[in-house]
XYZ file of C-alpha atoms in Angstrom:
515
model
C -20.996 14.873 54.135
C -20.877 17.541 51.481
C -20.649 16.041 47.995
C -17.859 17.565 45.920
C -18.895 18.738 42.446
C -17.422 16.624 39.644
C -15.116 18.356 37.188
C -16.571 18.869 33.747
C -15.085 16.485 31.164
C -13.001 18.159 28.501
C -14.759 18.112 25.171
C -15.363 20.061 21.980
C -18.851 20.874 20.798
C -18.670 20.922 16.992
C -21.486 22.407 14.934
C -21.902 22.056 11.170
C -23.950 25.021 9.872
C -24.240 23.462 6.416
C -26.472 20.775 7.912
C -27.509 22.521 11.110
C -26.145 19.866 13.450
C -23.605 19.376 16.252
C -21.736 16.715 18.186
C -19.424 16.472 21.194
C -15.881 15.142 20.824
C -13.806 14.193 23.924
C -10.444 15.947 24.282
C -8.047 13.679 26.247
C -4.599 15.232 26.765
C -5.383 18.076 24.403
C -5.885 15.755 21.439
C -9.102 15.239 19.484
C -9.731 11.963 17.674
C -10.636 12.511 14.022
C -12.772 9.370 14.115
C -15.145 11.348 16.308
C -16.074 13.406 13.268
C -18.299 10.498 12.213
C -20.752 11.104 15.092
C -24.471 11.762 14.569
C -25.685 15.352 14.750
C -28.603 17.258 16.325
C -30.222 20.236 14.591
C -29.117 23.767 15.500
C -30.257 27.110 14.050
C -27.870 28.583 11.468
C -27.470 31.390 8.982
C -26.812 31.084 5.256
C -23.525 32.997 5.545
C -22.106 30.415 7.958
C -22.558 27.436 5.660
C -19.538 25.262 4.797
C -17.971 25.875 8.208
C -17.739 24.126 11.553
C -18.508 26.086 14.706
C -16.391 24.714 17.544
C -17.206 25.415 21.204
C -14.307 24.457 23.483
C -15.801 23.595 26.880
C -12.384 23.987 28.493
C -12.254 27.709 27.751
C -15.800 28.474 26.524
C -14.281 29.931 23.362
C -15.961 29.528 19.968
C -14.036 28.904 16.742
C -15.081 28.783 13.090
C -13.385 26.162 10.896
C -13.856 26.214 7.075
C -15.030 23.035 5.296
C -13.614 22.302 1.832
C -14.470 19.175 -0.170
C -15.921 17.560 2.921
C -12.720 18.051 4.922
C -11.291 20.428 7.495
C -7.615 21.362 7.804
C -5.914 19.885 10.841
C -3.810 23.060 11.115
C -6.993 25.088 11.617
C -7.360 23.375 14.981
C -4.123 24.939 16.227
C -6.172 28.004 17.120
C -8.175 25.876 19.564
C -5.929 26.417 22.583
C -6.156 25.627 26.273
C -5.140 28.000 29.065
C -1.447 27.198 28.499
C -1.654 28.250 24.863
C -1.079 24.718 23.549
C -2.900 24.240 20.233
C -5.145 21.250 19.627
C -3.842 18.362 17.538
C -5.822 15.594 15.835
C -5.126 11.960 16.702
C -5.869 9.314 14.069
C -3.945 6.082 14.578
C -3.503 4.313 11.249
C -4.928 7.253 9.239
C -8.461 5.868 9.503
C -10.130 9.218 8.797
C -7.304 11.511 7.722
C -6.651 12.865 4.228
C -3.006 13.810 3.637
C -3.070 14.701 -0.059
C -5.287 16.136 -2.764
C -5.149 13.919 -5.835
C -6.753 13.738 -9.270
C -5.601 10.185 -10.013
C -7.933 7.571 -8.520
C -11.485 7.864 -7.228
C -12.997 5.240 -4.931
C -16.541 5.042 -3.593
C -16.355 2.164 -1.156
C -20.069 2.092 -0.379
C -21.079 1.824 -4.042
C -18.170 -0.346 -5.178
C -16.833 2.253 -7.635
C -13.218 2.499 -8.815
C -12.161 5.000 -11.483
C -8.762 5.980 -12.872
C -8.790 9.658 -13.883
C -12.581 9.402 -14.170
C -12.632 6.242 -16.309
C -14.464 3.239 -14.760
C -12.195 0.298 -14.041
C -14.664 -1.970 -15.860
C -14.152 -0.090 -19.149
C -10.384 0.102 -18.820
C -9.994 -3.600 -18.017
C -12.147 -4.534 -21.010
C -10.854 -2.123 -23.655
C -7.458 -0.768 -22.639
C -3.939 -2.099 -22.080
C -1.671 -1.770 -19.095
C 0.752 0.626 -20.788
C -2.129 2.836 -21.928
C -3.505 2.846 -18.375
C -0.029 3.692 -17.051
C 0.045 6.693 -19.398
C -3.428 7.696 -18.216
C -2.483 7.493 -14.544
C 0.744 9.444 -14.956
C -0.322 12.131 -17.448
C -4.036 12.438 -16.744
C -5.493 11.724 -20.202
C -5.756 8.794 -22.584
C -2.988 9.133 -25.180
C -3.428 9.758 -28.879
C -1.964 7.177 -31.253
C 1.260 9.164 -31.669
C 1.540 9.821 -27.943
C 1.093 6.162 -27.106
C 3.584 5.025 -29.753
C 6.198 7.413 -28.342
C 5.460 6.327 -24.769
C 5.589 2.620 -25.604
C 8.865 3.059 -27.490
C 10.517 4.899 -24.603
C 9.372 2.361 -22.006
C 10.316 -0.719 -24.029
C 13.585 0.931 -25.102
C 14.598 1.099 -21.429
C 13.880 -2.526 -20.531
C 17.589 -3.389 -20.574
C 19.476 -3.068 -17.281
C 23.132 -2.393 -16.541
C 25.276 -5.519 -16.383
C 26.247 -4.652 -12.810
C 22.582 -4.735 -11.770
C 22.269 -8.181 -13.322
C 25.371 -9.288 -11.415
C 23.855 -7.919 -8.208
C 20.760 -10.088 -8.575
C 22.937 -13.094 -9.372
C 24.860 -12.523 -6.137
C 21.849 -13.239 -3.933
C 21.443 -16.543 -2.130
C 19.637 -19.084 -4.311
C 16.682 -19.222 -1.927
C 16.418 -15.460 -1.350
C 12.869 -14.150 -1.446
C 12.193 -12.649 -4.903
C 10.671 -9.530 -3.348
C 13.846 -8.925 -1.354
C 15.886 -9.176 -4.559
C 13.446 -6.873 -6.343
C 13.636 -4.192 -3.636
C 17.423 -4.300 -3.337
C 18.018 -4.153 -7.095
C 15.564 -1.292 -7.559
C 17.308 0.665 -4.803
C 20.694 -0.045 -6.379
C 19.459 1.249 -9.743
C 19.509 4.774 -8.315
C 23.317 4.659 -8.187
C 23.654 4.241 -11.961
C 22.393 7.711 -12.873
C 24.190 10.504 -10.978
C 22.413 13.145 -13.071
C 19.117 11.921 -11.636
C 20.248 11.917 -8.014
C 19.031 15.053 -6.195
C 21.798 14.596 -3.629
C 24.323 15.187 -6.427
C 22.478 17.179 -9.097
C 20.369 19.483 -6.932
C 17.381 19.055 -4.656
C 14.883 20.668 -7.032
C 15.679 18.785 -10.242
C 12.378 16.874 -10.273
C 10.160 19.766 -9.232
C 11.539 21.994 -12.006
C 12.570 19.656 -14.836
C 9.667 17.614 -16.230
C 11.841 16.196 -19.006
C 14.154 14.631 -16.441
C 11.112 13.400 -14.542
C 9.762 11.727 -17.698
C 13.155 10.171 -18.355
C 13.096 8.433 -14.987
C 9.472 7.363 -15.458
C 10.372 5.688 -18.770
C 13.406 4.000 -17.243
C 11.664 2.668 -14.152
C 8.602 1.383 -16.018
C 10.896 -0.302 -18.516
C 13.314 -1.887 -16.081
C 10.843 -3.062 -13.467
C 9.737 -6.131 -15.457
C 13.344 -7.027 -16.275
C 14.397 -6.787 -12.634
C 11.378 -8.865 -11.604
C 12.029 -11.539 -14.241
C 15.722 -11.754 -13.322
C 14.766 -12.423 -9.696
C 12.528 -15.300 -10.786
C 15.119 -16.803 -13.133
C 17.843 -16.575 -10.509
C 15.570 -18.281 -7.999
C 15.061 -21.304 -10.275
C 18.717 -21.469 -11.341
C 18.306 -20.371 -14.949
C 20.097 -17.571 -16.818
C 18.198 -14.351 -17.375
C 16.547 -13.769 -20.740
C 17.200 -10.399 -22.388
C 14.140 -8.284 -23.247
C 12.538 -9.066 -26.588
C 11.481 -6.194 -28.810
C 8.254 -6.464 -30.801
C 6.242 -7.826 -27.880
C 3.757 -6.036 -25.663
C 4.669 -5.053 -22.109
C 3.206 -8.179 -20.508
C 4.245 -10.451 -23.399
C 7.834 -9.302 -22.961
C 7.631 -9.955 -19.219
C 6.331 -13.505 -19.762
C 9.007 -14.051 -22.420
C 11.766 -13.087 -19.971
C 10.185 -15.356 -17.358
C 9.567 -18.486 -19.432
C 11.692 -18.637 -22.598
C 14.115 -21.555 -22.666
C 15.492 -22.419 -26.094
C 12.351 -22.640 -28.214
C 12.691 -20.816 -31.554
C 10.053 -18.155 -32.102
C 8.806 -18.413 -28.521
C 5.807 -16.195 -27.804
C 3.589 -16.276 -24.687
C 0.033 -17.539 -25.089
C -2.186 -14.545 -25.997
C -4.886 -15.459 -23.460
C -2.368 -15.587 -20.624
C -0.683 -12.378 -21.760
C -4.037 -10.603 -21.905
C -5.070 -11.995 -18.514
C -1.865 -10.700 -16.960
C -2.406 -7.347 -18.687
C -5.868 -7.076 -17.105
C -4.492 -8.054 -13.701
C -1.840 -5.357 -14.090
C -4.554 -2.791 -14.919
C -6.558 -3.758 -11.832
C -3.499 -3.477 -9.580
C -2.049 -0.300 -11.121
C -3.357 2.086 -8.475
C -5.716 2.208 -5.543
C -5.478 5.657 -4.047
C -3.420 6.131 -0.855
C -2.887 2.544 0.237
C 0.063 1.718 2.479
C 2.709 1.501 -0.263
C 1.459 4.521 -2.231
C 1.377 6.595 0.945
C 4.955 5.424 1.554
C 5.884 6.528 -1.988
C 4.487 10.005 -1.373
C 6.025 10.158 2.094
C 9.495 9.183 0.879
C 9.140 11.316 -2.238
C 8.327 14.380 -0.138
C 11.987 14.415 0.914
C 12.812 14.952 -2.815
C 14.803 11.729 -3.009
C 15.265 10.100 -6.430
C 12.310 7.996 -7.682
C 14.286 4.715 -7.699
C 14.824 4.972 -3.946
C 11.210 5.999 -3.406
C 9.953 3.029 -5.454
C 12.198 0.685 -3.464
C 10.736 2.069 -0.236
C 7.190 1.721 -1.527
C 7.938 -1.859 -2.589
C 9.221 -2.582 0.916
C 5.872 -1.399 2.295
C 4.107 -3.639 -0.224
C 6.250 -6.575 0.924
C 4.369 -6.737 4.231
C 1.867 -9.596 4.660
C -0.982 -7.186 5.434
C -0.531 -5.517 2.027
C 1.155 -7.347 -0.830
C 1.006 -10.786 0.738
C -2.773 -11.001 1.012
C -3.435 -13.044 -2.150
C -0.763 -15.540 -1.119
C -2.539 -15.880 2.233
C -5.816 -16.591 0.402
C -4.280 -19.489 -1.527
C -2.755 -20.932 1.635
C -6.153 -20.645 3.357
C -7.910 -22.456 0.508
C -5.223 -25.149 0.522
C -5.708 -25.621 4.262
C -9.473 -26.058 3.742
C -8.813 -28.555 0.965
C -12.313 -29.644 -0.022
C -15.805 -28.157 -0.135
C -17.145 -30.427 2.617
C -14.709 -28.878 5.114
C -15.995 -25.325 4.591
C -18.697 -25.407 7.335
C -16.132 -26.365 9.962
C -13.784 -23.652 8.711
C -16.549 -21.024 8.840
C -17.329 -21.955 12.437
C -13.658 -21.666 13.375
C -13.630 -18.175 11.833
C -16.634 -17.174 13.917
C -14.850 -18.456 17.020
C -11.888 -16.271 15.959
C -9.629 -19.294 15.741
C -8.909 -18.677 12.043
C -9.075 -15.734 9.661
C -11.176 -15.453 6.511
C -8.622 -14.131 4.046
C -9.632 -12.251 0.894
C -12.785 -10.790 2.432
C -13.291 -7.253 3.659
C -11.469 -4.056 2.785
C -10.440 -0.864 4.539
C -12.334 1.211 1.943
C -14.972 -1.033 0.346
C -18.123 -1.824 2.310
C -19.554 -3.612 -0.725
C -18.199 -6.005 -3.370
C -14.772 -4.926 -4.606
C -15.271 -4.116 -8.337
C -11.869 -5.603 -9.127
C -12.915 -8.938 -7.612
C -15.890 -9.115 -9.988
C -13.605 -8.666 -13.002
C -11.000 -11.139 -11.762
C -13.642 -13.776 -11.041
C -14.683 -13.743 -14.713
C -11.075 -13.558 -15.880
C -10.194 -16.726 -13.984
C -12.266 -18.900 -16.292
C -10.486 -17.548 -19.391
C -7.205 -18.662 -17.846
C -8.562 -22.051 -16.764
C -9.663 -22.807 -20.337
C -6.014 -22.578 -21.381
C -4.106 -24.074 -18.443
C -6.783 -26.338 -16.979
C -9.087 -25.898 -14.013
C -7.493 -24.970 -10.715
C -8.863 -27.465 -8.141
C -9.131 -24.785 -5.478
C -11.602 -22.743 -7.548
C -14.471 -24.962 -6.395
C -13.484 -24.401 -2.782
C -13.241 -20.646 -3.401
C -16.661 -20.452 -5.053
C -18.340 -22.481 -2.319
C -16.644 -20.451 0.404
C -17.731 -17.205 -1.252
C -21.328 -18.411 -1.505
C -21.439 -19.387 2.164
C -19.893 -16.114 3.331
C -22.211 -13.968 1.186
C -25.302 -15.642 2.661
C -24.160 -15.769 6.281
C -25.439 -12.924 8.447
C -22.252 -13.022 10.525
C -20.211 -11.827 7.529
C -22.779 -9.697 5.687
C -23.568 -7.695 8.829
C -19.867 -6.882 9.049
C -19.809 -5.897 5.357
C -17.248 -8.576 4.536
C -17.272 -9.094 0.771
C -14.615 -10.601 -1.539
C -11.771 -8.245 -2.387
C -9.202 -8.190 -5.185
C -7.001 -10.762 -3.455
C -9.608 -13.521 -3.226
C -9.386 -14.689 -6.850
C -6.153 -13.086 -8.118
C -3.973 -15.582 -6.269
C -5.814 -18.488 -7.898
C -5.080 -17.079 -11.353
C -1.402 -16.579 -10.544
C -1.219 -20.107 -9.137
C -2.948 -21.568 -12.202
C -0.462 -19.728 -14.441
C 2.391 -21.406 -12.595
C 3.772 -18.536 -10.526
C 5.157 -19.628 -7.124
C 3.371 -18.262 -4.067
C 6.306 -16.201 -2.829
C 6.424 -14.421 -6.205
C 2.915 -12.977 -5.785
C 4.118 -9.737 -4.114
C 6.405 -9.073 -7.094
C 3.445 -9.509 -9.454
C 1.642 -6.926 -7.324
C 4.590 -4.514 -7.356
C 5.174 -4.469 -11.132
C 1.888 -2.769 -12.090
C 1.677 -0.721 -8.875
C 4.884 1.031 -9.970
C 2.746 2.917 -12.508
C 0.516 4.209 -9.721
C 3.482 5.046 -7.510
C 5.077 7.073 -10.293
C 1.779 8.847 -11.001
C 1.496 9.915 -7.365
C 5.171 10.871 -7.223
C 4.849 13.027 -10.340
C 1.672 14.644 -9.017
C 3.442 15.435 -5.748
C 6.363 17.002 -7.623
C 3.881 19.356 -9.329
C 2.352 20.476 -6.052
C 3.283 24.112 -5.319
C 4.830 24.835 -1.933
C 4.908 21.129 -1.095
C 6.305 20.290 2.330
C 8.150 17.258 3.578
C 5.744 14.901 5.308
C 6.328 15.032 9.034
C 3.486 13.624 11.181
C 3.273 14.455 14.877
C 3.092 12.031 17.774
C 1.575 12.006 21.243
C 4.366 11.347 23.723
C 3.271 8.783 26.320
C 6.652 7.926 27.841
C 8.484 8.751 31.049
C 8.852 12.269 32.410
C 12.331 13.752 32.889
C 14.805 11.352 34.529
C 18.448 11.728 35.566
C 21.178 9.416 34.348
C 22.377 6.718 36.791
C 25.824 5.107 36.280
C 25.574 1.394 35.481
C 27.304 0.300 38.690
C 24.601 2.062 40.722
C 21.594 0.604 38.899
C 19.423 -2.129 40.390
C 20.034 -5.662 39.127
C 17.188 -7.286 37.216
C 16.483 -10.714 35.788
C 14.823 -9.236 32.717
C 16.983 -10.018 29.692
C 16.754 -8.060 26.466
C 18.615 -10.649 24.382
C 15.985 -13.382 24.454
C 15.779 -14.957 21.014
C 15.859 -18.276 19.250
C 19.378 -19.609 19.686
C 21.287 -22.262 17.796
C 23.749 -24.621 19.447
C 26.663 -22.750 17.874
C 25.468 -19.382 19.199
C 25.209 -20.836 22.711
C 28.707 -22.311 22.374
C 30.127 -18.936 21.380
C 28.265 -17.183 24.199
C 29.666 -19.412 26.949
C 33.191 -19.303 25.548
C 35.670 -17.304 27.633
C 37.109 -14.007 26.484
C 39.353 -11.446 28.120
C 37.480 -9.140 30.470
C 34.377 -11.325 30.710
C 33.157 -12.005 34.229
C 33.422 -15.719 35.135
C 30.108 -17.510 35.284
C 28.169 -14.745 33.506
C 26.203 -15.916 30.467
């Protein structure tokens, strides 16, 4: 029998002249995975003039392409020139944006391997020790630390806009008493966009924020000012107490705690240690590059919608348990462990993949999260005022075990910002379901910084990712009476007795006996 030759697998041979190396990347269905760019390289000869480029050999067509390299990246659109025999350009597939950069930014720098976090070049350690949240917000949004006059003006404008329209307050009061505070926060922030027609691009013009920086600043002041008031109103409504109006003469975090906690005490002022601790936590959570919610802010903002709507959308992304709910999950995990002596059994259950170790590991950091180091020290300042949180001993013991266990260290699982932050919030008396709101308040500063940066980008385009269609080929419509019967039901769900009663009730036109 004559053996048939096997067809050559489709692949790209990519060479990097700057290092003199190459790798092969499979090309299934005309799509190259960007994760393949991480592969090891073998040395090839090169010339000095070809440095800072990739040389791509397409084994499907034997054509060679040269792709420029800028800042360690290549443009996905440059791969359109890599075409098969049908003329279809190559696209890059990166599920979950694991190795894809979608924006150039000057705001936040992260080195995950070295555990470095900097806002506008300033180390997070220095800012958390010496700065304030409002000063950091100014830095993130405008790029430089403010002068005394600049900061005074900024603080005045933000605090001046802490009051909200009475109709917004009535909206929050209309929610069910047990509504999740994050749901109230998102809905009220979205509704705030309807109170300023001059700031609505749908009414005032699509380019108002790309051309008018004064209007942009006006909305930044308003949102930063109102976000704490909206958040505090959600908390007060949840516990059945009337909202406190903002109090002038207090710092940003002091005013927030005042609106949260003031009852009828004359001269009420939050404890300075707790106010400072919250200020530091706000600094640490103010921005973290293109995380899920910040990417959502830029994505929504690229449509040139108003910033209130974009912030509401970003907050909705933060609401998810994989993002803003992580520190709540840590506290629940520690509560389930209960005592130090139960940690070994818990660790073994994690290794058997029966339970998850929350608060460890990060998409970016492969070393200790620098924010976790700061929060760990901050926790003891809070405990000196409010008393020791019993779960801190469990957290410390769990951390020690995980950091000395090869199973976790080999996977580069180190404590992240969520591991200790939830314990501080719990010790300060915040309910667990309020944790995402405490995350959202400071992250608004980062969202607005990214939104403003995007508005300054020349020739910016609306974000519109591509997909790889994996569905059915062309099909012709079949009338319902000619379709095959099936027992598969699409309405399976948890039913109550009343819903079943309504479903089996008769109504005109319903076939007898059909449920």
